[in-house]
mmCIF file of C-alpha atoms and ligand atoms in Angstrom:
data_model
loop_
_atom_site.group_PDB
_atom_site.id
_atom_site.type_symbol
_atom_site.label_atom_id
_atom_site.label_comp_id
_atom_site.label_asym_id
_atom_site.label_seq_id
_atom_site.Cartn_x
_atom_site.Cartn_y
_atom_site.Cartn_z
ATOM 1 C CA MET G 1 7.931 0.064 -17.120
ATOM 2 C CA LYS G 2 5.808 -2.833 -15.789
ATOM 3 C CA LYS G 3 3.010 -1.988 -13.495
ATOM 4 C CA PHE G 4 4.418 -3.252 -10.240
ATOM 5 C CA GLU G 5 8.112 -2.585 -10.952
ATOM 6 C CA VAL G 6 10.217 -0.605 -8.487
ATOM 7 C CA ASP G 7 10.820 3.059 -9.571
ATOM 8 C CA GLN G 8 14.066 4.975 -10.007
ATOM 9 C CA ASN G 9 14.143 5.899 -6.351
ATOM 10 C CA GLY G 10 13.421 2.436 -5.069
ATOM 11 C CA TYR G 11 9.702 2.871 -4.426
ATOM 12 C CA TYR G 12 6.680 0.703 -4.985
ATOM 13 C CA GLY G 13 3.979 3.341 -4.718
ATOM 14 C CA ARG G 14 4.446 4.872 -1.276
ATOM 15 C CA PHE G 15 6.564 1.916 0.007
ATOM 16 C CA GLY G 16 10.243 1.168 -0.260
ATOM 17 C CA GLY G 17 13.142 3.566 -0.539
ATOM 18 C CA ALA G 18 16.506 3.364 1.282
ATOM 19 C CA TYR G 19 16.425 4.689 4.817
ATOM 20 C CA VAL G 20 20.046 3.980 5.891
ATOM 21 C CA PRO G 21 22.399 5.769 8.214
ATOM 22 C CA GLU G 22 24.953 8.075 6.592
ATOM 23 C CA MET G 23 27.697 5.590 7.234
ATOM 24 C CA LEU G 24 25.966 2.884 5.046
ATOM 25 C CA PHE G 25 25.117 5.167 2.203
ATOM 26 C CA ALA G 26 28.208 4.398 0.061
ATOM 27 C CA ASN G 27 27.655 0.579 0.273
ATOM 28 C CA VAL G 28 24.043 0.658 -0.702
ATOM 29 C CA GLU G 29 24.671 3.186 -3.390
ATOM 30 C CA GLU G 30 27.367 0.890 -4.925
ATOM 31 C CA LEU G 31 24.893 -1.894 -4.963
ATOM 32 C CA ARG G 32 22.115 0.256 -6.384
ATOM 33 C CA ILE G 33 24.271 1.605 -9.338
ATOM 34 C CA ARG G 34 25.638 -1.885 -10.255
ATOM 35 C CA TYR G 35 23.048 -4.610 -9.422
ATOM 36 C CA LEU G 36 21.009 -4.491 -12.645
ATOM 37 C CA ASP G 37 24.089 -4.541 -14.965
ATOM 38 C CA ILE G 38 25.462 -7.415 -13.121
ATOM 39 C CA LEU G 39 22.210 -9.398 -12.928
ATOM 40 C CA ASN G 40 21.416 -8.833 -16.617
ATOM 41 C CA ASP G 41 24.948 -9.865 -17.854
ATOM 42 C CA SER G 42 24.750 -13.137 -19.672
ATOM 43 C CA SER G 43 27.844 -14.644 -17.988
ATOM 44 C CA PHE G 44 26.109 -13.951 -14.540
ATOM 45 C CA GLN G 45 22.766 -15.535 -15.727
ATOM 46 C CA ASN G 46 24.638 -18.607 -17.063
ATOM 47 C CA GLU G 47 26.472 -19.159 -13.795
ATOM 48 C CA PHE G 48 23.410 -18.494 -11.736
ATOM 49 C CA HIS G 49 21.296 -21.009 -13.636
ATOM 50 C CA ALA G 50 24.020 -23.615 -13.859
ATOM 51 C CA LEU G 51 24.391 -23.572 -10.043
ATOM 52 C CA LEU G 52 20.575 -23.577 -9.590
ATOM 53 C CA LYS G 53 20.555 -26.740 -11.860
ATOM 54 C CA HIS G 54 23.423 -28.660 -10.749
ATOM 55 C CA TYR G 55 23.873 -27.659 -7.059
ATOM 56 C CA VAL G 56 20.410 -26.652 -5.871
ATOM 57 C CA GLY G 57 18.573 -29.246 -8.009
ATOM 58 C CA ARG G 58 16.276 -26.991 -10.033
ATOM 59 C CA PRO G 59 13.939 -27.086 -11.668
ATOM 60 C CA THR G 60 11.955 -28.188 -8.657
ATOM 61 C CA PRO G 61 8.900 -30.373 -9.610
ATOM 62 C CA LEU G 62 5.438 -28.952 -10.080
ATOM 63 C CA TYR G 63 3.552 -31.905 -8.586
ATOM 64 C CA PHE G 64 -0.129 -32.611 -9.211
ATOM 65 C CA ALA G 65 -1.404 -33.669 -5.738
ATOM 66 C CA GLY G 66 -4.200 -36.039 -6.574
ATOM 67 C CA ARG G 67 -5.419 -36.983 -3.132
ATOM 68 C CA ILE G 68 -5.548 -33.514 -1.664
ATOM 69 C CA SER G 69 -7.245 -32.342 -4.965
ATOM 70 C CA ASP G 70 -9.936 -34.974 -4.420
ATOM 71 C CA LYS G 71 -10.461 -33.804 -0.897
ATOM 72 C CA TYR G 72 -11.012 -30.150 -1.942
ATOM 73 C CA ASN G 73 -12.718 -31.078 -5.257
ATOM 74 C CA THR G 74 -10.326 -29.028 -7.400
ATOM 75 C CA ARG G 75 -6.969 -29.361 -9.187
ATOM 76 C CA ILE G 76 -4.055 -28.615 -6.840
ATOM 77 C CA TYR G 77 -0.360 -28.432 -7.811
ATOM 78 C CA LEU G 78 2.467 -28.091 -5.285
ATOM 79 C CA LYS G 79 5.564 -26.163 -6.295
ATOM 80 C CA ARG G 80 8.173 -28.314 -4.581
ATOM 81 C CA GLU G 81 10.733 -25.728 -3.154
ATOM 82 C CA ASP G 82 10.985 -28.193 -0.310
ATOM 83 C CA LEU G 83 13.148 -30.293 -2.598
ATOM 84 C CA ASN G 84 15.875 -27.650 -3.039
ATOM 85 C CA HIS G 85 19.271 -28.297 -1.551
ATOM 86 C CA THR G 86 19.114 -27.138 2.127
ATOM 87 C CA GLY G 87 15.292 -27.641 2.042
ATOM 88 C CA ALA G 88 13.764 -24.340 1.168
ATOM 89 C CA HIS G 89 13.571 -21.512 -1.400
ATOM 90 C CA LYS G 90 16.028 -19.330 0.546
ATOM 91 C CA ILE G 91 18.989 -20.904 -1.345
ATOM 92 C CA ASN G 92 17.747 -19.378 -4.652
ATOM 93 C CA ASN G 93 18.553 -15.926 -3.266
ATOM 94 C CA THR G 94 21.891 -16.744 -1.467
ATOM 95 C CA ILE G 95 23.219 -18.246 -4.745
ATOM 96 C CA GLY G 96 22.366 -15.110 -6.601
ATOM 97 C CA GLN G 97 23.895 -12.847 -3.969
ATOM 98 C CA ILE G 98 27.073 -14.826 -3.535
ATOM 99 C CA LEU G 99 27.761 -14.482 -7.208
ATOM 100 C CA LEU G 100 26.908 -10.816 -7.052
ATOM 101 C CA ALA G 101 29.466 -10.387 -4.218
ATOM 102 C CA GLY G 102 32.197 -11.936 -6.401
ATOM 103 C CA ARG G 103 31.319 -9.537 -9.209
ATOM 104 C CA LEU G 104 31.495 -6.617 -6.717
ATOM 105 C CA GLY G 105 35.003 -7.880 -5.706
ATOM 106 C CA LYS G 106 33.982 -8.668 -2.108
ATOM 107 C CA ASN G 107 35.570 -11.726 -0.399
ATOM 108 C CA LYS G 108 33.675 -11.512 2.902
ATOM 109 C CA ILE G 109 29.952 -12.009 3.638
ATOM 110 C CA VAL G 110 27.910 -10.829 6.638
ATOM 111 C CA ALA G 111 24.311 -11.890 7.261
ATOM 112 C CA GLU G 112 21.693 -11.844 9.992
ATOM 113 C CA THR G 113 19.541 -14.767 10.867
ATOM 114 C CA GLY G 114 16.440 -15.301 13.026
ATOM 115 C CA ALA G 115 15.616 -18.974 13.254
ATOM 116 C CA GLY G 116 18.836 -19.813 11.438
ATOM 117 C CA GLN G 117 17.404 -20.780 7.952
ATOM 118 C CA HIS G 118 18.889 -17.862 6.181
ATOM 119 C CA GLY G 119 22.072 -18.194 8.079
ATOM 120 C CA VAL G 120 22.445 -21.920 6.967
ATOM 121 C CA ALA G 121 21.634 -20.856 3.349
ATOM 122 C CA THR G 122 24.241 -18.241 3.557
ATOM 123 C CA ALA G 123 26.877 -20.330 5.211
ATOM 124 C CA THR G 124 26.237 -22.988 2.503
ATOM 125 C CA VAL G 125 27.014 -20.632 -0.427
ATOM 126 C CA CYS G 126 29.985 -19.265 1.406
ATOM 127 C CA ALA G 127 31.479 -22.762 1.720
ATOM 128 C CA LEU G 128 30.562 -23.372 -1.900
ATOM 129 C CA THR G 129 32.606 -20.328 -3.049
ATOM 130 C CA GLY G 130 35.250 -20.030 -0.319
ATOM 131 C CA LEU G 131 34.104 -16.689 0.988
ATOM 132 C CA GLU G 132 34.505 -15.736 4.665
ATOM 133 C CA CYS G 133 31.117 -15.886 6.419
ATOM 134 C CA THR G 134 29.962 -14.099 9.552
ATOM 135 C CA VAL G 135 26.346 -14.574 10.731
ATOM 136 C CA TYR G 136 24.758 -12.517 13.519
ATOM 137 C CA MET G 137 22.085 -14.154 15.429
ATOM 138 C CA GLY G 138 20.209 -13.056 18.626
ATOM 139 C CA LYS G 139 21.534 -14.887 21.736
ATOM 140 C CA LEU G 140 18.042 -16.005 22.611
ATOM 141 C CA ASP G 141 17.546 -17.415 19.126
ATOM 142 C CA MET G 142 20.857 -19.205 19.274
ATOM 143 C CA GLU G 143 19.576 -21.075 22.311
ATOM 144 C CA ARG G 144 16.188 -21.832 20.691
ATOM 145 C CA GLN G 145 17.620 -22.937 17.363
ATOM 146 C CA LYS G 146 20.754 -24.910 18.322
ATOM 147 C CA PRO G 147 20.841 -27.373 15.413
ATOM 148 C CA ASN G 148 20.985 -24.478 12.891
ATOM 149 C CA VAL G 149 23.833 -22.944 14.869
ATOM 150 C CA GLU G 150 25.698 -26.190 14.760
ATOM 151 C CA ARG G 151 25.044 -26.466 10.985
ATOM 152 C CA MET G 152 26.360 -23.009 10.292
ATOM 153 C CA LYS G 153 29.486 -23.837 12.370
ATOM 154 C CA MET G 154 30.043 -27.083 10.549
ATOM 155 C CA LEU G 155 29.852 -25.213 7.251
ATOM 156 C CA GLY G 156 32.648 -22.988 8.515
ATOM 157 C CA ALA G 157 30.723 -19.805 9.381
ATOM 158 C CA ARG G 158 31.468 -17.648 12.446
ATOM 159 C CA VAL G 159 28.225 -17.236 14.378
ATOM 160 C CA VAL G 160 28.164 -14.077 16.495
ATOM 161 C CA PRO G 161 25.602 -13.672 19.237
ATOM 162 C CA ALA G 162 23.658 -10.386 19.309
ATOM 163 C CA LEU G 163 23.489 -9.375 22.897
ATOM 164 C CA SER G 164 21.445 -6.153 22.669
ATOM 165 C CA GLY G 165 17.663 -5.621 22.954
ATOM 166 C CA ASN G 166 15.526 -8.768 22.996
ATOM 167 C CA GLN G 167 18.413 -10.818 21.593
ATOM 168 C CA THR G 168 16.317 -11.772 18.550
ATOM 169 C CA LEU G 169 16.202 -10.983 14.829
ATOM 170 C CA LYS G 170 15.904 -7.198 15.100
ATOM 171 C CA ASP G 171 19.026 -7.012 17.252
ATOM 172 C CA ALA G 172 20.938 -9.480 14.918
ATOM 173 C CA THR G 173 20.070 -7.189 11.986
ATOM 174 C CA ASN G 174 21.330 -4.099 13.676
ATOM 175 C CA GLU G 175 24.658 -5.757 14.451
ATOM 176 C CA ALA G 176 25.017 -7.114 10.990
ATOM 177 C CA MET G 177 24.413 -3.535 9.660
ATOM 178 C CA ARG G 178 27.068 -2.210 12.041
ATOM 179 C CA HIS G 179 29.510 -4.933 10.844
ATOM 180 C CA TRP G 180 28.960 -3.839 7.271
ATOM 181 C CA ILE G 181 29.528 -0.087 8.150
ATOM 182 C CA ASN G 182 32.853 -1.105 9.700
ATOM 183 C CA ASN G 183 33.923 -3.295 6.752
ATOM 184 C CA PRO G 184 32.617 -1.627 3.622
ATOM 185 C CA GLU G 185 35.503 -2.377 1.312
ATOM 186 C CA ASP G 186 35.665 -6.174 1.398
ATOM 187 C CA THR G 187 32.174 -7.216 2.646
ATOM 188 C CA HIS G 188 28.823 -7.901 1.038
ATOM 189 C CA TYR G 189 25.684 -8.004 3.248
ATOM 190 C CA ILE G 190 23.299 -10.837 2.239
ATOM 191 C CA ILE G 191 19.771 -10.064 3.235
ATOM 192 C CA GLY G 192 17.471 -13.077 3.361
ATOM 193 C CA SER G 193 14.087 -11.771 2.218
ATOM 194 C CA VAL G 194 12.512 -9.046 -0.007
ATOM 195 C CA VAL G 195 13.142 -6.575 2.736
ATOM 196 C CA GLY G 196 15.859 -3.907 3.492
ATOM 197 C CA PRO G 197 16.804 -0.792 1.633
ATOM 198 C CA HIS G 198 16.567 -0.492 -2.084
ATOM 199 C CA PRO G 199 17.815 -2.294 -4.208
ATOM 200 C CA TYR G 200 17.535 -5.437 -1.912
ATOM 201 C CA PRO G 201 13.760 -5.985 -2.277
ATOM 202 C CA ASP G 202 13.941 -5.858 -6.066
ATOM 203 C CA MET G 203 17.149 -7.887 -6.260
ATOM 204 C CA VAL G 204 15.857 -10.673 -4.014
ATOM 205 C CA ALA G 205 12.519 -10.804 -5.914
ATOM 206 C CA ARG G 206 14.419 -11.169 -9.169
ATOM 207 C CA PHE G 207 16.433 -14.111 -7.771
ATOM 208 C CA GLN G 208 13.342 -15.822 -6.382
ATOM 209 C CA SER G 209 11.382 -15.108 -9.588
ATOM 210 C CA VAL G 210 12.759 -18.359 -10.979
ATOM 211 C CA ILE G 211 9.898 -19.997 -9.064
ATOM 212 C CA SER G 212 7.175 -18.572 -11.135
ATOM 213 C CA GLU G 213 9.324 -18.806 -14.336
ATOM 214 C CA GLU G 214 9.307 -22.568 -13.832
ATOM 215 C CA ILE G 215 5.656 -22.819 -12.833
ATOM 216 C CA LYS G 216 4.663 -21.195 -16.178
ATOM 217 C CA THR G 217 6.592 -23.757 -18.236
ATOM 218 C CA GLN G 218 5.612 -26.703 -16.109
ATOM 219 C CA LEU G 219 1.979 -25.833 -15.959
ATOM 220 C CA PHE G 220 1.891 -25.511 -19.712
ATOM 221 C CA GLU G 221 3.410 -28.990 -20.120
ATOM 222 C CA GLN G 222 0.819 -30.496 -17.738
ATOM 223 C CA GLU G 223 -2.355 -28.480 -18.262
ATOM 224 C CA ASN G 224 -1.689 -26.798 -21.634
ATOM 225 C CA ARG G 225 -2.003 -23.359 -20.022
ATOM 226 C CA GLU G 226 0.661 -21.136 -18.373
ATOM 227 C CA ASN G 227 -1.699 -19.396 -15.974
ATOM 228 C CA PRO G 228 -3.428 -21.126 -13.032
ATOM 229 C CA ASP G 229 -6.588 -19.707 -11.428
ATOM 230 C CA TYR G 230 -4.828 -19.269 -8.086
ATOM 231 C CA VAL G 231 -1.254 -18.945 -6.739
ATOM 232 C CA ILE G 232 -0.946 -19.214 -2.963
ATOM 233 C CA ALA G 233 2.065 -18.614 -0.784
ATOM 234 C CA CYS G 234 2.933 -17.984 2.871
ATOM 235 C CA VAL G 235 4.518 -14.619 3.817
ATOM 236 C CA GLY G 236 7.158 -13.828 6.429
ATOM 237 C CA GLY G 237 9.233 -11.083 4.704
ATOM 238 C CA GLY G 238 7.724 -12.081 1.456
ATOM 239 C CA SER G 239 10.437 -13.643 -0.677
ATOM 240 C CA ASN G 240 8.870 -16.984 -1.574
ATOM 241 C CA ALA G 241 5.549 -15.192 -2.282
ATOM 242 C CA ALA G 242 7.368 -12.560 -4.493
ATOM 243 C CA GLY G 243 9.034 -15.326 -6.403
ATOM 244 C CA ALA G 244 5.829 -17.409 -6.898
ATOM 245 C CA PHE G 245 3.818 -14.260 -7.882
ATOM 246 C CA PHE G 246 6.526 -12.449 -9.929
ATOM 247 C CA HIS G 247 5.638 -13.563 -13.550
ATOM 248 C CA TYR G 248 1.910 -13.408 -12.840
ATOM 249 C CA LEU G 249 1.658 -9.799 -11.476
ATOM 250 C CA GLU G 250 0.559 -8.590 -14.871
ATOM 251 C CA CYS G 251 -1.879 -11.440 -15.491
ATOM 252 C CA GLU G 252 -4.906 -10.071 -13.675
ATOM 253 C CA GLU G 253 -6.897 -13.246 -14.208
ATOM 254 C CA VAL G 254 -4.579 -15.150 -11.856
ATOM 255 C CA MET G 255 -5.763 -14.740 -8.282
ATOM 256 C CA LEU G 256 -2.733 -14.247 -5.993
ATOM 257 C CA ILE G 257 -3.214 -15.009 -2.306
ATOM 258 C CA ALA G 258 -0.690 -14.302 0.494
ATOM 259 C CA VAL G 259 -1.044 -16.104 3.819
ATOM 260 C CA GLU G 260 0.293 -14.493 7.047
ATOM 261 C CA ALA G 261 0.774 -16.127 10.401
ATOM 262 C CA ALA G 262 -2.036 -15.192 12.820
ATOM 263 C CA GLY G 263 -0.148 -16.999 15.641
ATOM 264 C CA LYS G 264 -2.673 -17.597 18.496
ATOM 265 C CA GLY G 265 -5.147 -15.271 16.747
ATOM 266 C CA ILE G 266 -4.844 -11.687 15.465
ATOM 267 C CA THR G 267 -6.646 -10.293 18.558
ATOM 268 C CA THR G 268 -4.500 -12.164 21.180
ATOM 269 C CA GLY G 269 -1.340 -9.911 20.940
ATOM 270 C CA GLN G 270 0.487 -12.990 19.924
ATOM 271 C CA SER G 271 0.515 -12.753 16.165
ATOM 272 C CA ALA G 272 2.693 -12.027 13.140
ATOM 273 C CA ALA G 273 0.003 -10.887 10.632
ATOM 274 C CA THR G 274 1.566 -7.702 9.587
ATOM 275 C CA ILE G 275 -0.900 -6.709 6.942
ATOM 276 C CA ALA G 276 -3.817 -7.344 9.237
ATOM 277 C CA LEU G 277 -2.349 -5.471 12.257
ATOM 278 C CA GLY G 278 0.424 -3.101 10.947
ATOM 279 C CA ALA G 279 0.765 0.418 9.965
ATOM 280 C CA GLU G 280 3.097 2.486 7.797
ATOM 281 C CA GLY G 281 6.593 2.838 9.197
ATOM 282 C CA VAL G 282 10.294 2.319 8.614
ATOM 283 C CA LEU G 283 11.992 -0.936 9.466
ATOM 284 C CA HIS G 284 15.303 -2.332 8.311
ATOM 285 C CA GLY G 285 15.938 0.368 5.787
ATOM 286 C CA SER G 286 12.661 0.615 3.876
ATOM 287 C CA LYS G 287 9.166 2.168 4.382
ATOM 288 C CA SER G 288 6.499 -0.478 4.527
ATOM 289 C CA ILE G 289 3.814 -1.892 6.746
ATOM 290 C CA ILE G 290 5.205 -2.855 10.113
ATOM 291 C CA MET G 291 3.815 -3.980 13.402
ATOM 292 C CA GLN G 292 4.278 -1.160 15.928
ATOM 293 C CA THR G 293 2.793 0.411 18.942
ATOM 294 C CA ASP G 294 1.033 3.826 18.784
ATOM 295 C CA ASP G 295 4.307 5.602 19.584
ATOM 296 C CA GLY G 296 6.216 3.655 16.877
ATOM 297 C CA GLN G 297 7.952 0.948 18.875
ATOM 298 C CA ILE G 298 8.287 -2.353 17.001
ATOM 299 C CA VAL G 299 5.973 -4.987 18.438
ATOM 300 C CA GLU G 300 7.632 -8.363 19.092
ATOM 301 C CA PRO G 301 5.879 -10.725 16.638
ATOM 302 C CA TYR G 302 4.870 -14.340 17.422
ATOM 303 C CA SER G 303 4.222 -17.355 15.255
ATOM 304 C CA ILE G 304 4.718 -21.097 15.909
ATOM 305 C CA SER G 305 6.731 -20.995 12.667
ATOM 306 C CA ALA G 306 10.059 -19.271 13.143
ATOM 307 C CA GLY G 307 10.288 -18.222 9.439
ATOM 308 C CA LEU G 308 7.050 -16.183 9.563
ATOM 309 C CA ASP G 309 7.845 -14.599 12.892
ATOM 310 C CA TYR G 310 8.772 -11.158 11.489
ATOM 311 C CA PRO G 311 7.213 -7.785 12.413
ATOM 312 C CA GLY G 312 7.272 -6.308 8.915
ATOM 313 C CA ILE G 313 6.720 -7.296 5.329
ATOM 314 C CA GLY G 314 8.625 -6.267 2.152
ATOM 315 C CA PRO G 315 7.525 -2.993 0.364
ATOM 316 C CA LEU G 316 6.573 -4.817 -2.824
ATOM 317 C CA LEU G 317 4.083 -6.898 -0.915
ATOM 318 C CA ALA G 318 2.758 -3.978 1.062
ATOM 319 C CA HIS G 319 2.166 -2.222 -2.354
ATOM 320 C CA LEU G 320 0.474 -5.262 -3.910
ATOM 321 C CA SER G 321 -1.847 -5.469 -0.892
ATOM 322 C CA GLU G 322 -2.733 -1.768 -1.075
ATOM 323 C CA LYS G 323 -3.394 -2.073 -4.809
ATOM 324 C CA GLU G 324 -5.503 -5.201 -4.246
ATOM 325 C CA ARG G 325 -3.436 -7.265 -6.663
ATOM 326 C CA VAL G 326 -2.683 -9.719 -3.912
ATOM 327 C CA LYS G 327 -5.328 -10.802 -1.436
ATOM 328 C CA PHE G 328 -3.951 -11.140 2.070
ATOM 329 C CA THR G 329 -5.388 -13.441 4.654
ATOM 330 C CA HIS G 330 -4.010 -15.196 7.837
ATOM 331 C CA VAL G 331 -4.237 -18.559 9.543
ATOM 332 C CA THR G 332 -3.484 -19.563 13.184
ATOM 333 C CA ASP G 333 -0.818 -21.916 14.519
ATOM 334 C CA LYS G 334 -3.473 -24.617 15.035
ATOM 335 C CA GLU G 335 -4.797 -24.342 11.517
ATOM 336 C CA ALA G 336 -1.322 -24.647 10.090
ATOM 337 C CA LEU G 337 -0.555 -27.626 12.194
ATOM 338 C CA ARG G 338 -3.653 -29.404 11.068
ATOM 339 C CA ALA G 339 -2.885 -28.613 7.416
ATOM 340 C CA ALA G 340 0.632 -30.037 7.823
ATOM 341 C CA LEU G 341 -0.687 -33.271 9.203
ATOM 342 C CA GLU G 342 -3.291 -33.475 6.409
ATOM 343 C CA LEU G 343 -0.562 -33.071 3.755
ATOM 344 C CA ALA G 344 1.579 -35.615 5.410
ATOM 345 C CA GLN G 345 -1.217 -38.186 5.415
ATOM 346 C CA LEU G 346 -2.748 -37.526 2.056
ATOM 347 C CA GLU G 347 0.387 -36.985 -0.043
ATOM 348 C CA GLY G 348 3.381 -38.341 1.909
ATOM 349 C CA ILE G 349 4.945 -34.849 2.117
ATOM 350 C CA ILE G 350 5.928 -33.254 5.484
ATOM 351 C CA PRO G 351 5.849 -29.495 4.816
ATOM 352 C CA ALA G 352 7.680 -26.688 6.708
ATOM 353 C CA LEU G 353 5.342 -25.105 9.271
ATOM 354 C CA GLU G 354 5.669 -21.873 7.146
ATOM 355 C CA SER G 355 4.405 -23.577 4.084
ATOM 356 C CA ALA G 356 1.618 -25.332 6.019
ATOM 357 C CA HIS G 357 0.057 -21.777 6.407
ATOM 358 C CA ALA G 358 -0.459 -21.599 2.635
ATOM 359 C CA LEU G 359 -2.102 -25.002 2.596
ATOM 360 C CA ALA G 360 -4.421 -24.125 5.567
ATOM 361 C CA ILE G 361 -6.546 -21.745 3.511
ATOM 362 C CA LEU G 362 -7.753 -24.289 0.995
ATOM 363 C CA SER G 363 -10.970 -24.930 2.982
ATOM 364 C CA GLU G 364 -11.780 -21.224 2.955
ATOM 365 C CA LEU G 365 -11.608 -20.712 -0.811
ATOM 366 C CA ASN G 366 -14.617 -21.135 -2.984
ATOM 367 C CA LEU G 367 -12.866 -23.561 -5.400
ATOM 368 C CA LYS G 368 -14.473 -24.996 -8.523
ATOM 369 C CA LYS G 369 -13.748 -28.559 -9.836
ATOM 370 C CA SER G 370 -12.036 -27.123 -12.912
ATOM 371 C CA ASP G 371 -9.927 -24.553 -11.039
ATOM 372 C CA VAL G 372 -6.123 -24.927 -11.219
ATOM 373 C CA VAL G 373 -4.525 -24.031 -7.923
ATOM 374 C CA VAL G 374 -0.703 -23.712 -7.428
ATOM 375 C CA ILE G 375 0.569 -23.728 -3.789
ATOM 376 C CA ASN G 376 4.125 -22.740 -3.191
ATOM 377 C CA LEU G 377 5.506 -25.354 -0.845
ATOM 378 C CA SER G 378 8.406 -23.161 0.366
ATOM 379 C CA GLY G 379 10.187 -25.702 2.488
ATOM 380 C CA ARG G 380 10.365 -29.135 4.175
ATOM 381 C CA GLY G 381 9.364 -30.007 7.663
ATOM 382 C CA ASP G 382 12.362 -31.825 9.077
ATOM 383 C CA LYS G 383 13.239 -28.772 11.163
ATOM 384 C CA ASP G 384 9.700 -28.734 12.613
ATOM 385 C CA MET G 385 9.476 -32.363 13.724
ATOM 386 C CA GLU G 386 9.625 -31.629 17.392
ATOM 387 C CA THR G 387 6.649 -29.169 17.132
ATOM 388 C CA TYR G 388 4.723 -31.742 14.994
ATOM 389 C CA ILE G 389 5.276 -34.566 17.463
ATOM 390 C CA ARG G 390 4.062 -32.358 20.355
ATOM 391 C CA PHE G 391 0.897 -31.404 18.417
ATOM 392 C CA ILE G 392 0.103 -35.063 17.377
ATOM 393 C CA ASN G 393 0.569 -36.249 20.958
ATOM 394 C CA ASN G 394 -1.733 -33.455 22.326
ATOM 395 C CA GLU G 395 -4.431 -34.221 19.708
ATOM 396 C CA LYS G 396 -4.717 -37.850 20.758
HETATM 397 C C1 LIG F 1 12.137 -18.241 5.764
HETATM 398 C C2 LIG F 1 11.049 -19.027 5.235
HETATM 399 C C3 LIG F 1 9.734 -18.442 4.960
HETATM 400 C C4 LIG F 1 9.454 -17.064 5.074
HETATM 401 O O1 LIG F 1 10.287 -16.100 4.336
HETATM 402 P P1 LIG F 1 9.748 -15.336 3.052
HETATM 403 O O2 LIG F 1 10.766 -14.436 2.796
HETATM 404 O O3 LIG F 1 8.456 -14.769 3.440
HETATM 405 O O4 LIG F 1 9.593 -16.348 1.978
HETATM 406 C C5 LIG F 1 8.752 -19.276 4.398
HETATM 407 N N1 LIG F 1 8.962 -20.635 4.237
HETATM 408 C C6 LIG F 1 10.195 -21.215 4.623
HETATM 409 C C7 LIG F 1 10.277 -22.721 4.462
HETATM 410 C C8 LIG F 1 11.207 -20.408 5.155
HETATM 411 O O5 LIG F 1 12.365 -21.035 5.494
#
């Protein structure tokens, strides 16, 4: 067994597992028993990679960013997940899971979404395959993220408002789970990050691992070495980071850095830096590090970037932090905004606000001229233009 692989019971060290209500046990168990055989089957792999190539547009470029390299006096490569169909890495996972749903004989899909990015990626693959799609979204989030609601509807999905609690992601997740409990025979639940009960974290990490698989090949072509000195990724639930780190976990000489959203600052109470602020607990079906009050209530997270605004982190990432294989750090809204503007003006690339968090730590690293740094550019910034325009106007 590889060093950071999930164990028989779905644990990474003390994190992971499958904490699900009795009523969900059969669904999760079916998935646990079958997922590896399905994923490892060559016809599945062929179909998955063909869709990644011809539909998603993979491999995404590994781009040597010359002007930003000059600025930081090092060698910086950007893994361009922003160039995927639908504009981020999330589609890698939904393509994998929609094919899996077909192999499991399911013809309906349910998903939860916060900002709507995972909902759009799910609605996209449902349209692609003709499966019926229901997406739960907090009522408040539906009001805040209208364009994504419209996109999902145009793609043929049914978007159902979650009316309980704070009417955000946590409530949408609860309702999606309830929907799955009530429709176990014909429905597959597509989770959008490396979170949830086993086997979801492992399954999603495997689908996203195509990112580091490509980096290895592409870096060898350009630098004559497969391993960079650094790989840097932002972390919400942890799926783009897990994908960018996956094939480097055993290569101890590669420094892996995960960047969380500090929001307005980690001492302000308006933050989403789970590793910095959280403690062990159970959320969405697995044991991990989560942001909670002393009596175990989930703390409502905050980040300017909707994709990082999550009160937990996947169990693999929690384990990698504890074992000090991945170094965790965090940057504020302001720092991320500045980094986005810098990338736009030095390279002509407008990143997603999430990805801008990964860029923002460049100035804090002690980089050498000969270092090779790979930054996972998880998504593009079109969806964040309103926020960027407001920032630019305030800076003037
Ligand atoms: C959703 C999202 C993230 C955060 O999710 P992870 O599972 O941590 O990768 C990061 N970047 C973009 C562009 C996203 O859409």
